[in-house]
Every structure is written in structure tokens, then in C-alpha cells.
Amino acid sequence: MSQEVIDFIEALREPWQNELSTRLRDVVHQALPDVSERIQYKKPHFLKNGKYAAVISTSKDAVSFTIFNADGLDLPDGMFEGPAERKTIKLRKGDSFDAGQLSAWLSQAAETL
């Protein structure tokens, strides 16, 4: 785990963004135990075998989680946005997510990385 990523998450102004980002980071590490992480483009990026697997980004009113290499995923309509190769879910204050399902999708997407 990267201290850079820890510092980024801890520095988030909104406690709910900190909590969501921490939970999403935990999902990544659950799905991909050998993942490496770093701050790139001012966001936490997670890499498997040197290739992007996921990224967490924050905005004023949301925390977004992007899964890369998402072409073959069977995702529910309306839950994710973006082109076939990368799908993003936007979470806002009070939103929840199924950590087990998100972990399974990420694990499946990263199988070929």
C-alpha cells in the first residue's frame, strides 16, 4: 500500500468522500491482492502487471470509481457510464454499493491484465 494514496484519501475535505474512497480502495485490494497503487494525474490509480485496473476520482459532489478492461463485464443498465473498455460508477453522499459485487467485477476485468 502506498503512503501517497493513504495521504490523498486522508486529505479529502468531506468525511463521506474519505469513507467511500477508503471502502473502494479496500475493494481493490480484496479483488487484486497483488495490485500496486500510486497517485497519477492527482488521483489514486491501481495497476496490475503495470496496466491500469482501477482509479478513484473525486469531485465536489461525487466519488467515481472506474474499472478498466471492462469489455466483457455483464453490468446492470444505468449503474455505470463510459465506453466498453472502462466503466465508471459515480457515488454521492449517502450512496452505498455492494462491495462483494464490485470486487467480483474488478477481479473479472483484471483477469487478462
mmCIF file of C-alpha atoms in Angstrom:
data_model
loop_
_atom_site.group_PDB
_atom_site.id
_atom_site.type_symbol
_atom_site.label_atom_id
_atom_site.label_comp_id
_atom_site.label_asym_id
_atom_site.label_seq_id
_atom_site.Cartn_x
_atom_site.Cartn_y
_atom_site.Cartn_z
ATOM 1 C CA MET A 1 0.000 0.000 0.000
ATOM 2 C CA SER A 2 1.186 3.437 -0.912
ATOM 3 C CA GLN A 3 1.547 6.173 1.676
ATOM 4 C CA GLU A 4 0.844 8.608 -1.156
ATOM 5 C CA VAL A 5 -2.611 7.083 -1.655
ATOM 6 C CA ILE A 6 -3.270 6.996 2.090
ATOM 7 C CA ASP A 7 -2.343 10.682 2.338
ATOM 8 C CA PHE A 8 -4.577 11.543 -0.627
ATOM 9 C CA ILE A 9 -7.610 9.860 0.918
ATOM 10 C CA GLU A 10 -6.972 11.302 4.373
ATOM 11 C CA ALA A 11 -6.699 14.816 2.870
ATOM 12 C CA LEU A 12 -10.173 14.724 1.321
ATOM 13 C CA ARG A 13 -12.258 17.516 2.822
ATOM 14 C CA GLU A 14 -15.553 15.699 3.049
ATOM 15 C CA PRO A 15 -15.718 12.819 5.556
ATOM 16 C CA TRP A 16 -18.169 10.910 3.325
ATOM 17 C CA GLN A 17 -15.686 11.091 0.416
ATOM 18 C CA ASN A 18 -12.931 9.815 2.686
ATOM 19 C CA GLU A 19 -15.136 6.924 3.796
ATOM 20 C CA LEU A 20 -16.226 5.964 0.264
ATOM 21 C CA SER A 21 -12.669 6.223 -1.096
ATOM 22 C CA THR A 22 -11.345 4.057 1.733
ATOM 23 C CA ARG A 23 -14.022 1.426 1.088
ATOM 24 C CA LEU A 24 -13.328 1.474 -2.655
ATOM 25 C CA ARG A 25 -9.610 1.084 -2.026
ATOM 26 C CA ASP A 26 -10.381 -1.902 0.201
ATOM 27 C CA VAL A 27 -12.453 -3.402 -2.644
ATOM 28 C CA VAL A 28 -9.471 -3.076 -4.987
ATOM 29 C CA HIS A 29 -7.131 -4.803 -2.543
ATOM 30 C CA GLN A 30 -9.676 -7.546 -1.905
ATOM 31 C CA ALA A 31 -10.137 -8.188 -5.629
ATOM 32 C CA LEU A 32 -6.466 -7.803 -6.580
ATOM 33 C CA PRO A 33 -4.179 -8.654 -3.645
ATOM 34 C CA ASP A 34 -1.038 -8.053 -5.726
ATOM 35 C CA VAL A 35 -2.155 -4.650 -7.050
ATOM 36 C CA SER A 36 0.220 -1.700 -6.987
ATOM 37 C CA GLU A 37 -1.052 1.789 -6.360
ATOM 38 C CA ARG A 38 0.135 5.300 -6.984
ATOM 39 C CA ILE A 39 -1.054 8.843 -7.398
ATOM 40 C CA GLN A 40 -1.154 9.782 -11.062
ATOM 41 C CA TYR A 41 -2.993 12.745 -12.564
ATOM 42 C CA LYS A 42 -3.858 13.720 -8.965
ATOM 43 C CA LYS A 43 -5.909 10.536 -8.434
ATOM 44 C CA PRO A 44 -5.263 7.107 -6.897
ATOM 45 C CA HIS A 45 -4.568 4.606 -9.681
ATOM 46 C CA PHE A 46 -4.375 0.857 -9.168
ATOM 47 C CA LEU A 47 -2.269 -1.274 -11.501
ATOM 48 C CA LYS A 48 -1.939 -4.966 -12.145
ATOM 49 C CA ASN A 49 1.136 -6.056 -14.087
ATOM 50 C CA GLY A 50 1.800 -2.396 -14.865
ATOM 51 C CA LYS A 51 -1.612 -1.896 -16.512
ATOM 52 C CA TYR A 52 -4.482 0.200 -15.190
ATOM 53 C CA ALA A 53 -7.073 -1.831 -13.316
ATOM 54 C CA ALA A 54 -8.999 0.912 -11.488
ATOM 55 C CA VAL A 55 -8.976 4.552 -10.465
ATOM 56 C CA ILE A 56 -10.729 6.564 -7.778
ATOM 57 C CA SER A 57 -11.513 10.196 -8.503
ATOM 58 C CA THR A 58 -13.362 12.807 -6.513
ATOM 59 C CA SER A 59 -15.325 15.877 -7.462
ATOM 60 C CA LYS A 60 -17.289 18.382 -5.439
ATOM 61 C CA ASP A 61 -20.330 16.121 -5.103
ATOM 62 C CA ALA A 62 -19.170 12.594 -6.021
ATOM 63 C CA VAL A 63 -16.605 9.848 -5.743
ATOM 64 C CA SER A 64 -16.124 7.985 -9.008
ATOM 65 C CA PHE A 65 -14.704 4.510 -9.401
ATOM 66 C CA THR A 66 -13.536 3.359 -12.815
ATOM 67 C CA ILE A 67 -12.884 -0.230 -13.800
ATOM 68 C CA PHE A 68 -10.553 -0.631 -16.778
ATOM 69 C CA ASN A 69 -10.579 -3.547 -19.241
ATOM 70 C CA ALA A 70 -14.344 -3.803 -18.666
ATOM 71 C CA ASP A 71 -15.283 -5.068 -22.158
ATOM 72 C CA GLY A 72 -16.602 -8.463 -21.077
ATOM 73 C CA LEU A 73 -18.413 -7.451 -17.904
ATOM 74 C CA ASP A 74 -22.146 -8.013 -17.573
ATOM 75 C CA LEU A 75 -23.061 -4.800 -15.756
ATOM 76 C CA PRO A 76 -26.553 -3.624 -14.807
ATOM 77 C CA ASP A 77 -28.058 -0.944 -17.044
ATOM 78 C CA GLY A 78 -27.794 2.588 -15.736
ATOM 79 C CA MET A 79 -25.331 1.821 -12.945
ATOM 80 C CA PHE A 80 -22.124 2.519 -14.882
ATOM 81 C CA GLU A 81 -21.173 5.074 -17.524
ATOM 82 C CA GLY A 82 -18.478 5.162 -20.159
ATOM 83 C CA PRO A 83 -17.152 3.249 -23.149
ATOM 84 C CA ALA A 84 -16.946 -0.545 -23.172
ATOM 85 C CA GLU A 85 -13.259 -0.625 -22.205
ATOM 86 C CA ARG A 86 -13.737 1.378 -18.990
ATOM 87 C CA LYS A 87 -16.821 1.756 -16.855
ATOM 88 C CA THR A 88 -17.368 4.320 -14.114
ATOM 89 C CA ILE A 89 -19.790 4.371 -11.215
ATOM 90 C CA LYS A 90 -20.478 7.717 -9.530
ATOM 91 C CA LEU A 91 -21.285 7.634 -5.844
ATOM 92 C CA ARG A 92 -22.727 10.606 -3.992
ATOM 93 C CA LYS A 93 -23.186 11.365 -0.316
ATOM 94 C CA GLY A 94 -25.447 8.721 1.197
ATOM 95 C CA ASP A 95 -24.980 6.229 -1.667
ATOM 96 C CA SER A 96 -23.951 2.680 -0.942
ATOM 97 C CA PHE A 97 -22.551 -0.106 -3.094
ATOM 98 C CA ASP A 98 -22.211 -3.869 -2.954
ATOM 99 C CA ALA A 99 -18.515 -4.329 -2.171
ATOM 100 C CA GLY A 100 -18.598 -8.039 -2.980
ATOM 101 C CA GLN A 101 -20.146 -7.499 -6.402
ATOM 102 C CA LEU A 102 -17.830 -4.605 -7.233
ATOM 103 C CA SER A 103 -14.857 -6.731 -6.195
ATOM 104 C CA ALA A 104 -16.063 -9.583 -8.418
ATOM 105 C CA TRP A 105 -16.416 -7.274 -11.444
ATOM 106 C CA LEU A 106 -12.979 -5.795 -10.874
ATOM 107 C CA SER A 107 -11.421 -9.219 -10.441
ATOM 108 C CA GLN A 108 -13.052 -10.434 -13.668
ATOM 109 C CA ALA A 109 -11.965 -7.336 -15.601
ATOM 110 C CA ALA A 110 -8.366 -7.681 -14.392
ATOM 111 C CA GLU A 111 -8.038 -11.385 -15.268
ATOM 112 C CA THR A 112 -6.392 -10.611 -18.608
ATOM 113 C CA LEU A 113 -4.117 -7.804 -17.411
#
